[in-house]
């Protein structure tokens, strides 16, 4: 945390307010805050990074998508699922344009959206999204990769919650 605050201080003297480089320190401090349970502070940092990225980068830049995805996860951790869905959906829309619908990074954003739906008990939507993520993972990584295994595990959890025990057991 201290390091990122120092970086922010230095960058504030070197770069103008909306220089894209400044967004990295805000985003990274947001990651630290969210991982240490300081979700509201993380949200503030992500919003600052997003404001800079919106002002300095092209409309559908992937860095904006990744920061919106981080913001969505912070909203989820802060108990604000509606805002999480809105933020991650926007991130997904941008990722689909910026890197394409079959890109592994798009799959990560989609998996995070599926997580929010799973946490909210919308297992049908979570299943739909995880199945699409699985398609992406299989194309990008193949059957023997940790991302594919993680997606299979998450899909299995959703099927279990839906009472589809045999199908879940096949995946888990």
mmCIF file with all atom_site columns, C-alpha atoms in Angstrom:
data_model
loop_
_atom_site.group_PDB
_atom_site.id
_atom_site.type_symbol
_atom_site.label_atom_id
_atom_site.label_alt_id
_atom_site.label_comp_id
_atom_site.label_asym_id
_atom_site.label_entity_id
_atom_site.label_seq_id
_atom_site.pdbx_PDB_ins_code
_atom_site.Cartn_x
_atom_site.Cartn_y
_atom_site.Cartn_z
_atom_site.occupancy
_atom_site.B_iso_or_equiv
_atom_site.pdbx_formal_charge
_atom_site.auth_seq_id
_atom_site.auth_comp_id
_atom_site.auth_asym_id
_atom_site.auth_atom_id
_atom_site.pdbx_PDB_model_num
ATOM 1   C CA . UNK A 1 1   ? 0.000   0.000   0.000   1.00 0.00 ? 1   UNK A CA 1
ATOM 2   C CA . UNK A 1 2   ? 2.695   2.468   0.993   1.00 0.00 ? 2   UNK A CA 1
ATOM 3   C CA . UNK A 1 3   ? 4.553   1.895   -2.256  1.00 0.00 ? 3   UNK A CA 1
ATOM 4   C CA . UNK A 1 4   ? 1.487   2.578   -4.398  1.00 0.00 ? 4   UNK A CA 1
ATOM 5   C CA . UNK A 1 5   ? 0.699   5.728   -2.412  1.00 0.00 ? 5   UNK A CA 1
ATOM 6   C CA . UNK A 1 6   ? 4.272   6.906   -3.016  1.00 0.00 ? 6   UNK A CA 1
ATOM 7   C CA . UNK A 1 7   ? 3.913   6.124   -6.718  1.00 0.00 ? 7   UNK A CA 1
ATOM 8   C CA . UNK A 1 8   ? 0.690   8.140   -6.838  1.00 0.00 ? 8   UNK A CA 1
ATOM 9   C CA . UNK A 1 9   ? 2.450   11.078  -5.166  1.00 0.00 ? 9   UNK A CA 1
ATOM 10  C CA . UNK A 1 10  ? 5.383   10.980  -7.581  1.00 0.00 ? 10  UNK A CA 1
ATOM 11  C CA . UNK A 1 11  ? 3.152   10.575  -10.615 1.00 0.00 ? 11  UNK A CA 1
ATOM 12  C CA . UNK A 1 12  ? 0.991   13.518  -9.529  1.00 0.00 ? 12  UNK A CA 1
ATOM 13  C CA . UNK A 1 13  ? 4.097   15.726  -9.785  1.00 0.00 ? 13  UNK A CA 1
ATOM 14  C CA . UNK A 1 14  ? 5.281   14.291  -13.115 1.00 0.00 ? 14  UNK A CA 1
ATOM 15  C CA . UNK A 1 15  ? 2.106   13.717  -15.119 1.00 0.00 ? 15  UNK A CA 1
ATOM 16  C CA . UNK A 1 16  ? -0.987  15.755  -15.707 1.00 0.00 ? 16  UNK A CA 1
ATOM 17  C CA . UNK A 1 17  ? -4.206  14.692  -14.005 1.00 0.00 ? 17  UNK A CA 1
ATOM 18  C CA . UNK A 1 18  ? -5.479  12.420  -16.781 1.00 0.00 ? 18  UNK A CA 1
ATOM 19  C CA . UNK A 1 19  ? -2.242  10.882  -18.007 1.00 0.00 ? 19  UNK A CA 1
ATOM 20  C CA . UNK A 1 20  ? -2.890  7.146   -18.642 1.00 0.00 ? 20  UNK A CA 1
ATOM 21  C CA . UNK A 1 21  ? 0.142   6.099   -16.592 1.00 0.00 ? 21  UNK A CA 1
ATOM 22  C CA . UNK A 1 22  ? -1.489  7.421   -13.434 1.00 0.00 ? 22  UNK A CA 1
ATOM 23  C CA . UNK A 1 23  ? -4.354  4.925   -13.768 1.00 0.00 ? 23  UNK A CA 1
ATOM 24  C CA . UNK A 1 24  ? -2.022  1.994   -13.062 1.00 0.00 ? 24  UNK A CA 1
ATOM 25  C CA . UNK A 1 25  ? -1.219  3.129   -9.524  1.00 0.00 ? 25  UNK A CA 1
ATOM 26  C CA . UNK A 1 26  ? -4.904  3.721   -8.723  1.00 0.00 ? 26  UNK A CA 1
ATOM 27  C CA . UNK A 1 27  ? -5.870  0.330   -10.149 1.00 0.00 ? 27  UNK A CA 1
ATOM 28  C CA . UNK A 1 28  ? -3.073  -1.474  -8.300  1.00 0.00 ? 28  UNK A CA 1
ATOM 29  C CA . UNK A 1 29  ? -3.894  0.222   -5.002  1.00 0.00 ? 29  UNK A CA 1
ATOM 30  C CA . UNK A 1 30  ? -7.501  -0.846  -5.578  1.00 0.00 ? 30  UNK A CA 1
ATOM 31  C CA . UNK A 1 31  ? -6.302  -4.438  -5.910  1.00 0.00 ? 31  UNK A CA 1
ATOM 32  C CA . UNK A 1 32  ? -4.414  -4.172  -2.609  1.00 0.00 ? 32  UNK A CA 1
ATOM 33  C CA . UNK A 1 33  ? -7.368  -2.626  -0.815  1.00 0.00 ? 33  UNK A CA 1
ATOM 34  C CA . UNK A 1 34  ? -9.849  -5.182  -2.133  1.00 0.00 ? 34  UNK A CA 1
ATOM 35  C CA . UNK A 1 35  ? -7.639  -8.130  -1.225  1.00 0.00 ? 35  UNK A CA 1
ATOM 36  C CA . UNK A 1 36  ? -7.261  -6.785  2.301   1.00 0.00 ? 36  UNK A CA 1
ATOM 37  C CA . UNK A 1 37  ? -10.990 -6.319  2.822   1.00 0.00 ? 37  UNK A CA 1
ATOM 38  C CA . UNK A 1 38  ? -11.039 -2.553  2.318   1.00 0.00 ? 38  UNK A CA 1
ATOM 39  C CA . UNK A 1 39  ? -13.648 -2.770  -0.419  1.00 0.00 ? 39  UNK A CA 1
ATOM 40  C CA . UNK A 1 40  ? -15.008 0.781   -0.320  1.00 0.00 ? 40  UNK A CA 1
ATOM 41  C CA . UNK A 1 41  ? -11.482 2.185   -0.567  1.00 0.00 ? 41  UNK A CA 1
ATOM 42  C CA . UNK A 1 42  ? -10.826 -0.178  -3.473  1.00 0.00 ? 42  UNK A CA 1
ATOM 43  C CA . UNK A 1 43  ? -13.945 1.095   -5.218  1.00 0.00 ? 43  UNK A CA 1
ATOM 44  C CA . UNK A 1 44  ? -12.708 4.688   -4.851  1.00 0.00 ? 44  UNK A CA 1
ATOM 45  C CA . UNK A 1 45  ? -9.335  3.780   -6.375  1.00 0.00 ? 45  UNK A CA 1
ATOM 46  C CA . UNK A 1 46  ? -10.883 1.899   -9.287  1.00 0.00 ? 46  UNK A CA 1
ATOM 47  C CA . UNK A 1 47  ? -13.219 4.808   -10.007 1.00 0.00 ? 47  UNK A CA 1
ATOM 48  C CA . UNK A 1 48  ? -10.220 7.154   -10.189 1.00 0.00 ? 48  UNK A CA 1
ATOM 49  C CA . UNK A 1 49  ? -8.447  4.772   -12.568 1.00 0.00 ? 49  UNK A CA 1
ATOM 50  C CA . UNK A 1 50  ? -11.584 4.478   -14.716 1.00 0.00 ? 50  UNK A CA 1
ATOM 51  C CA . UNK A 1 51  ? -12.004 8.262   -14.895 1.00 0.00 ? 51  UNK A CA 1
ATOM 52  C CA . UNK A 1 52  ? -8.428  8.606   -16.143 1.00 0.00 ? 52  UNK A CA 1
ATOM 53  C CA . UNK A 1 53  ? -8.799  5.781   -18.633 1.00 0.00 ? 53  UNK A CA 1
ATOM 54  C CA . UNK A 1 54  ? -12.085 7.163   -19.962 1.00 0.00 ? 54  UNK A CA 1
ATOM 55  C CA . UNK A 1 55  ? -10.461 10.575  -20.425 1.00 0.00 ? 55  UNK A CA 1
ATOM 56  C CA . UNK A 1 56  ? -7.210  9.364   -21.989 1.00 0.00 ? 56  UNK A CA 1
ATOM 57  C CA . UNK A 1 57  ? -7.795  6.113   -23.859 1.00 0.00 ? 57  UNK A CA 1
ATOM 58  C CA . UNK A 1 58  ? -9.918  5.159   -26.862 1.00 0.00 ? 58  UNK A CA 1
ATOM 59  C CA . UNK A 1 59  ? -13.534 4.314   -26.072 1.00 0.00 ? 59  UNK A CA 1
ATOM 60  C CA . UNK A 1 60  ? -13.193 0.519   -26.068 1.00 0.00 ? 60  UNK A CA 1
ATOM 61  C CA . UNK A 1 61  ? -9.670  0.105   -24.772 1.00 0.00 ? 61  UNK A CA 1
ATOM 62  C CA . UNK A 1 62  ? -9.007  -3.225  -22.992 1.00 0.00 ? 62  UNK A CA 1
ATOM 63  C CA . UNK A 1 63  ? -7.401  -1.514  -19.978 1.00 0.00 ? 63  UNK A CA 1
ATOM 64  C CA . UNK A 1 64  ? -10.747 0.157   -19.296 1.00 0.00 ? 64  UNK A CA 1
ATOM 65  C CA . UNK A 1 65  ? -12.439 -3.252  -19.436 1.00 0.00 ? 65  UNK A CA 1
ATOM 66  C CA . UNK A 1 66  ? -10.008 -4.803  -16.956 1.00 0.00 ? 66  UNK A CA 1
ATOM 67  C CA . UNK A 1 67  ? -10.434 -1.946  -14.479 1.00 0.00 ? 67  UNK A CA 1
ATOM 68  C CA . UNK A 1 68  ? -14.228 -2.106  -14.782 1.00 0.00 ? 68  UNK A CA 1
ATOM 69  C CA . UNK A 1 69  ? -13.972 -5.837  -14.098 1.00 0.00 ? 69  UNK A CA 1
ATOM 70  C CA . UNK A 1 70  ? -11.893 -5.142  -10.979 1.00 0.00 ? 70  UNK A CA 1
ATOM 71  C CA . UNK A 1 71  ? -14.452 -2.551  -9.883  1.00 0.00 ? 71  UNK A CA 1
ATOM 72  C CA . UNK A 1 72  ? -17.239 -5.092  -10.343 1.00 0.00 ? 72  UNK A CA 1
ATOM 73  C CA . UNK A 1 73  ? -15.462 -7.625  -8.151  1.00 0.00 ? 73  UNK A CA 1
ATOM 74  C CA . UNK A 1 74  ? -14.944 -4.967  -5.472  1.00 0.00 ? 74  UNK A CA 1
ATOM 75  C CA . UNK A 1 75  ? -18.655 -4.155  -5.629  1.00 0.00 ? 75  UNK A CA 1
ATOM 76  C CA . UNK A 1 76  ? -19.435 -7.855  -5.195  1.00 0.00 ? 76  UNK A CA 1
ATOM 77  C CA . UNK A 1 77  ? -17.097 -8.111  -2.218  1.00 0.00 ? 77  UNK A CA 1
ATOM 78  C CA . UNK A 1 78  ? -18.689 -4.975  -0.750  1.00 0.00 ? 78  UNK A CA 1
ATOM 79  C CA . UNK A 1 79  ? -22.151 -6.573  -0.951  1.00 0.00 ? 79  UNK A CA 1
ATOM 80  C CA . UNK A 1 80  ? -23.325 -4.450  -3.885  1.00 0.00 ? 80  UNK A CA 1
ATOM 81  C CA . UNK A 1 81  ? -24.223 -7.093  -6.502  1.00 0.00 ? 81  UNK A CA 1
ATOM 82  C CA . UNK A 1 82  ? -26.345 -4.885  -8.764  1.00 0.00 ? 82  UNK A CA 1
ATOM 83  C CA . UNK A 1 83  ? -23.440 -2.498  -9.214  1.00 0.00 ? 83  UNK A CA 1
ATOM 84  C CA . UNK A 1 84  ? -21.135 -5.478  -9.711  1.00 0.00 ? 84  UNK A CA 1
ATOM 85  C CA . UNK A 1 85  ? -23.306 -6.762  -12.555 1.00 0.00 ? 85  UNK A CA 1
ATOM 86  C CA . UNK A 1 86  ? -23.473 -3.335  -14.224 1.00 0.00 ? 86  UNK A CA 1
ATOM 87  C CA . UNK A 1 87  ? -19.719 -2.810  -14.028 1.00 0.00 ? 87  UNK A CA 1
ATOM 88  C CA . UNK A 1 88  ? -18.752 -6.289  -15.201 1.00 0.00 ? 88  UNK A CA 1
ATOM 89  C CA . UNK A 1 89  ? -21.341 -6.235  -18.008 1.00 0.00 ? 89  UNK A CA 1
ATOM 90  C CA . UNK A 1 90  ? -19.806 -2.999  -19.256 1.00 0.00 ? 90  UNK A CA 1
ATOM 91  C CA . UNK A 1 91  ? -16.355 -4.581  -18.972 1.00 0.00 ? 91  UNK A CA 1
ATOM 92  C CA . UNK A 1 92  ? -17.579 -7.583  -20.958 1.00 0.00 ? 92  UNK A CA 1
ATOM 93  C CA . UNK A 1 93  ? -19.065 -5.386  -23.683 1.00 0.00 ? 93  UNK A CA 1
ATOM 94  C CA . UNK A 1 94  ? -15.740 -3.576  -24.049 1.00 0.00 ? 94  UNK A CA 1
ATOM 95  C CA . UNK A 1 95  ? -13.695 -6.785  -23.953 1.00 0.00 ? 95  UNK A CA 1
ATOM 96  C CA . UNK A 1 96  ? -15.825 -8.314  -26.717 1.00 0.00 ? 96  UNK A CA 1
ATOM 97  C CA . UNK A 1 97  ? -14.965 -5.343  -28.937 1.00 0.00 ? 97  UNK A CA 1
ATOM 98  C CA . UNK A 1 98  ? -11.384 -4.776  -27.802 1.00 0.00 ? 98  UNK A CA 1
ATOM 99  C CA . UNK A 1 99  ? -9.992  -8.311  -27.831 1.00 0.00 ? 99  UNK A CA 1
ATOM 100 C CA . UNK A 1 100 ? -12.826 -10.387 -29.303 1.00 0.00 ? 100 UNK A CA 1
ATOM 101 C CA . UNK A 1 101 ? -15.479 -12.801 -28.040 1.00 0.00 ? 101 UNK A CA 1
ATOM 102 C CA . UNK A 1 102 ? -13.195 -15.850 -28.071 1.00 0.00 ? 102 UNK A CA 1
ATOM 103 C CA . UNK A 1 103 ? -10.232 -14.260 -26.295 1.00 0.00 ? 103 UNK A CA 1
ATOM 104 C CA . UNK A 1 104 ? -9.121  -15.762 -22.982 1.00 0.00 ? 104 UNK A CA 1
ATOM 105 C CA . UNK A 1 105 ? -9.256  -12.338 -21.309 1.00 0.00 ? 105 UNK A CA 1
ATOM 106 C CA . UNK A 1 106 ? -12.883 -11.978 -22.394 1.00 0.00 ? 106 UNK A CA 1
ATOM 107 C CA . UNK A 1 107 ? -13.462 -15.370 -20.800 1.00 0.00 ? 107 UNK A CA 1
ATOM 108 C CA . UNK A 1 108 ? -12.058 -14.136 -17.495 1.00 0.00 ? 108 UNK A CA 1
ATOM 109 C CA . UNK A 1 109 ? -14.471 -11.197 -17.452 1.00 0.00 ? 109 UNK A CA 1
ATOM 110 C CA . UNK A 1 110 ? -17.345 -13.498 -18.395 1.00 0.00 ? 110 UNK A CA 1
ATOM 111 C CA . UNK A 1 111 ? -16.389 -15.908 -15.602 1.00 0.00 ? 111 UNK A CA 1
ATOM 112 C CA . UNK A 1 112 ? -16.465 -13.023 -13.128 1.00 0.00 ? 112 UNK A CA 1
ATOM 113 C CA . UNK A 1 113 ? -19.957 -12.094 -14.297 1.00 0.00 ? 113 UNK A CA 1
ATOM 114 C CA . UNK A 1 114 ? -20.993 -15.739 -13.888 1.00 0.00 ? 114 UNK A CA 1
ATOM 115 C CA . UNK A 1 115 ? -19.589 -15.630 -10.349 1.00 0.00 ? 115 UNK A CA 1
ATOM 116 C CA . UNK A 1 116 ? -21.816 -12.667 -9.473  1.00 0.00 ? 116 UNK A CA 1
ATOM 117 C CA . UNK A 1 117 ? -24.881 -14.458 -10.824 1.00 0.00 ? 117 UNK A CA 1
ATOM 118 C CA . UNK A 1 118 ? -23.920 -17.623 -8.947  1.00 0.00 ? 118 UNK A CA 1
ATOM 119 C CA . UNK A 1 119 ? -23.508 -15.652 -5.717  1.00 0.00 ? 119 UNK A CA 1
ATOM 120 C CA . UNK A 1 120 ? -26.956 -14.134 -6.292  1.00 0.00 ? 120 UNK A CA 1
ATOM 121 C CA . UNK A 1 121 ? -28.548 -17.541 -6.852  1.00 0.00 ? 121 UNK A CA 1
ATOM 122 C CA . UNK A 1 122 ? -29.253 -16.995 -10.560 1.00 0.00 ? 122 UNK A CA 1
ATOM 123 C CA . UNK A 1 123 ? -27.901 -20.408 -11.463 1.00 0.00 ? 123 UNK A CA 1
ATOM 124 C CA . UNK A 1 124 ? -29.412 -20.506 -14.957 1.00 0.00 ? 124 UNK A CA 1
ATOM 125 C CA . UNK A 1 125 ? -27.544 -17.371 -16.017 1.00 0.00 ? 125 UNK A CA 1
ATOM 126 C CA . UNK A 1 126 ? -24.384 -18.504 -14.237 1.00 0.00 ? 126 UNK A CA 1
ATOM 127 C CA . UNK A 1 127 ? -24.555 -21.854 -16.046 1.00 0.00 ? 127 UNK A CA 1
ATOM 128 C CA . UNK A 1 128 ? -25.067 -20.175 -19.428 1.00 0.00 ? 128 UNK A CA 1
ATOM 129 C CA . UNK A 1 129 ? -22.055 -17.941 -18.875 1.00 0.00 ? 129 UNK A CA 1
ATOM 130 C CA . UNK A 1 130 ? -19.808 -20.693 -17.496 1.00 0.00 ? 130 UNK A CA 1
ATOM 131 C CA . UNK A 1 131 ? -20.627 -22.891 -20.502 1.00 0.00 ? 131 UNK A CA 1
ATOM 132 C CA . UNK A 1 132 ? -19.535 -20.088 -22.824 1.00 0.00 ? 132 UNK A CA 1
ATOM 133 C CA . UNK A 1 133 ? -16.374 -19.560 -20.744 1.00 0.00 ? 133 UNK A CA 1
ATOM 134 C CA . UNK A 1 134 ? -15.661 -23.269 -21.055 1.00 0.00 ? 134 UNK A CA 1
ATOM 135 C CA . UNK A 1 135 ? -15.847 -22.993 -24.861 1.00 0.00 ? 135 UNK A CA 1
ATOM 136 C CA . UNK A 1 136 ? -13.379 -20.102 -24.741 1.00 0.00 ? 136 UNK A CA 1
ATOM 137 C CA . UNK A 1 137 ? -11.040 -21.918 -22.363 1.00 0.00 ? 137 UNK A CA 1
ATOM 138 C CA . UNK A 1 138 ? -11.017 -25.077 -24.456 1.00 0.00 ? 138 UNK A CA 1
ATOM 139 C CA . UNK A 1 139 ? -10.111 -23.086 -27.578 1.00 0.00 ? 139 UNK A CA 1
ATOM 140 C CA . UNK A 1 140 ? -7.510  -20.968 -25.811 1.00 0.00 ? 140 UNK A CA 1
ATOM 141 C CA . UNK A 1 141 ? -5.922  -23.502 -23.471 1.00 0.00 ? 141 UNK A CA 1
ATOM 142 C CA . UNK A 1 142 ? -7.159  -26.990 -24.225 1.00 0.00 ? 142 UNK A CA 1
ATOM 143 C CA . UNK A 1 143 ? -8.382  -29.641 -21.785 1.00 0.00 ? 143 UNK A CA 1
ATOM 144 C CA . UNK A 1 144 ? -5.320  -29.822 -19.534 1.00 0.00 ? 144 UNK A CA 1
ATOM 145 C CA . UNK A 1 145 ? -5.023  -26.262 -18.239 1.00 0.00 ? 145 UNK A CA 1
ATOM 146 C CA . UNK A 1 146 ? -5.783  -24.709 -14.873 1.00 0.00 ? 146 UNK A CA 1
ATOM 147 C CA . UNK A 1 147 ? -8.200  -22.153 -16.382 1.00 0.00 ? 147 UNK A CA 1
ATOM 148 C CA . UNK A 1 148 ? -10.217 -24.929 -18.004 1.00 0.00 ? 148 UNK A CA 1
ATOM 149 C CA . UNK A 1 149 ? -10.177 -26.924 -14.763 1.00 0.00 ? 149 UNK A CA 1
ATOM 150 C CA . UNK A 1 150 ? -11.340 -23.883 -12.799 1.00 0.00 ? 150 UNK A CA 1
ATOM 151 C CA . UNK A 1 151 ? -14.215 -23.284 -15.200 1.00 0.00 ? 151 UNK A CA 1
ATOM 152 C CA . UNK A 1 152 ? -15.262 -26.945 -15.040 1.00 0.00 ? 152 UNK A CA 1
ATOM 153 C CA . UNK A 1 153 ? -15.177 -26.741 -11.243 1.00 0.00 ? 153 UNK A CA 1
ATOM 154 C CA . UNK A 1 154 ? -17.316 -23.581 -11.218 1.00 0.00 ? 154 UNK A CA 1
ATOM 155 C CA . UNK A 1 155 ? -19.779 -25.055 -13.695 1.00 0.00 ? 155 UNK A CA 1
ATOM 156 C CA . UNK A 1 156 ? -19.977 -28.169 -11.540 1.00 0.00 ? 156 UNK A CA 1
ATOM 157 C CA . UNK A 1 157 ? -20.774 -26.044 -8.491  1.00 0.00 ? 157 UNK A CA 1
ATOM 158 C CA . UNK A 1 158 ? -23.630 -24.372 -10.373 1.00 0.00 ? 158 UNK A CA 1
ATOM 159 C CA . UNK A 1 159 ? -25.029 -27.701 -11.553 1.00 0.00 ? 159 UNK A CA 1
ATOM 160 C CA . UNK A 1 160 ? -24.829 -29.007 -7.982  1.00 0.00 ? 160 UNK A CA 1
ATOM 161 C CA . UNK A 1 161 ? -26.777 -25.970 -6.733  1.00 0.00 ? 161 UNK A CA 1
ATOM 162 C CA . UNK A 1 162 ? -29.390 -26.669 -9.427  1.00 0.00 ? 162 UNK A CA 1
ATOM 163 C CA . UNK A 1 163 ? -29.772 -30.215 -8.149  1.00 0.00 ? 163 UNK A CA 1
ATOM 164 C CA . UNK A 1 164 ? -28.152 -31.750 -11.215 1.00 0.00 ? 164 UNK A CA 1
ATOM 165 C CA . UNK A 1 165 ? -25.944 -33.966 -9.101  1.00 0.00 ? 165 UNK A CA 1
ATOM 166 C CA . UNK A 1 166 ? -24.917 -36.510 -11.752 1.00 0.00 ? 166 UNK A CA 1
ATOM 167 C CA . UNK A 1 167 ? -23.911 -33.822 -14.220 1.00 0.00 ? 167 UNK A CA 1
ATOM 168 C CA . UNK A 1 168 ? -22.080 -31.934 -11.477 1.00 0.00 ? 168 UNK A CA 1
ATOM 169 C CA . UNK A 1 169 ? -20.230 -35.068 -10.381 1.00 0.00 ? 169 UNK A CA 1
ATOM 170 C CA . UNK A 1 170 ? -18.984 -35.571 -13.953 1.00 0.00 ? 170 UNK A CA 1
ATOM 171 C CA . UNK A 1 171 ? -17.372 -32.134 -13.872 1.00 0.00 ? 171 UNK A CA 1
ATOM 172 C CA . UNK A 1 172 ? -16.141 -32.091 -10.281 1.00 0.00 ? 172 UNK A CA 1
#
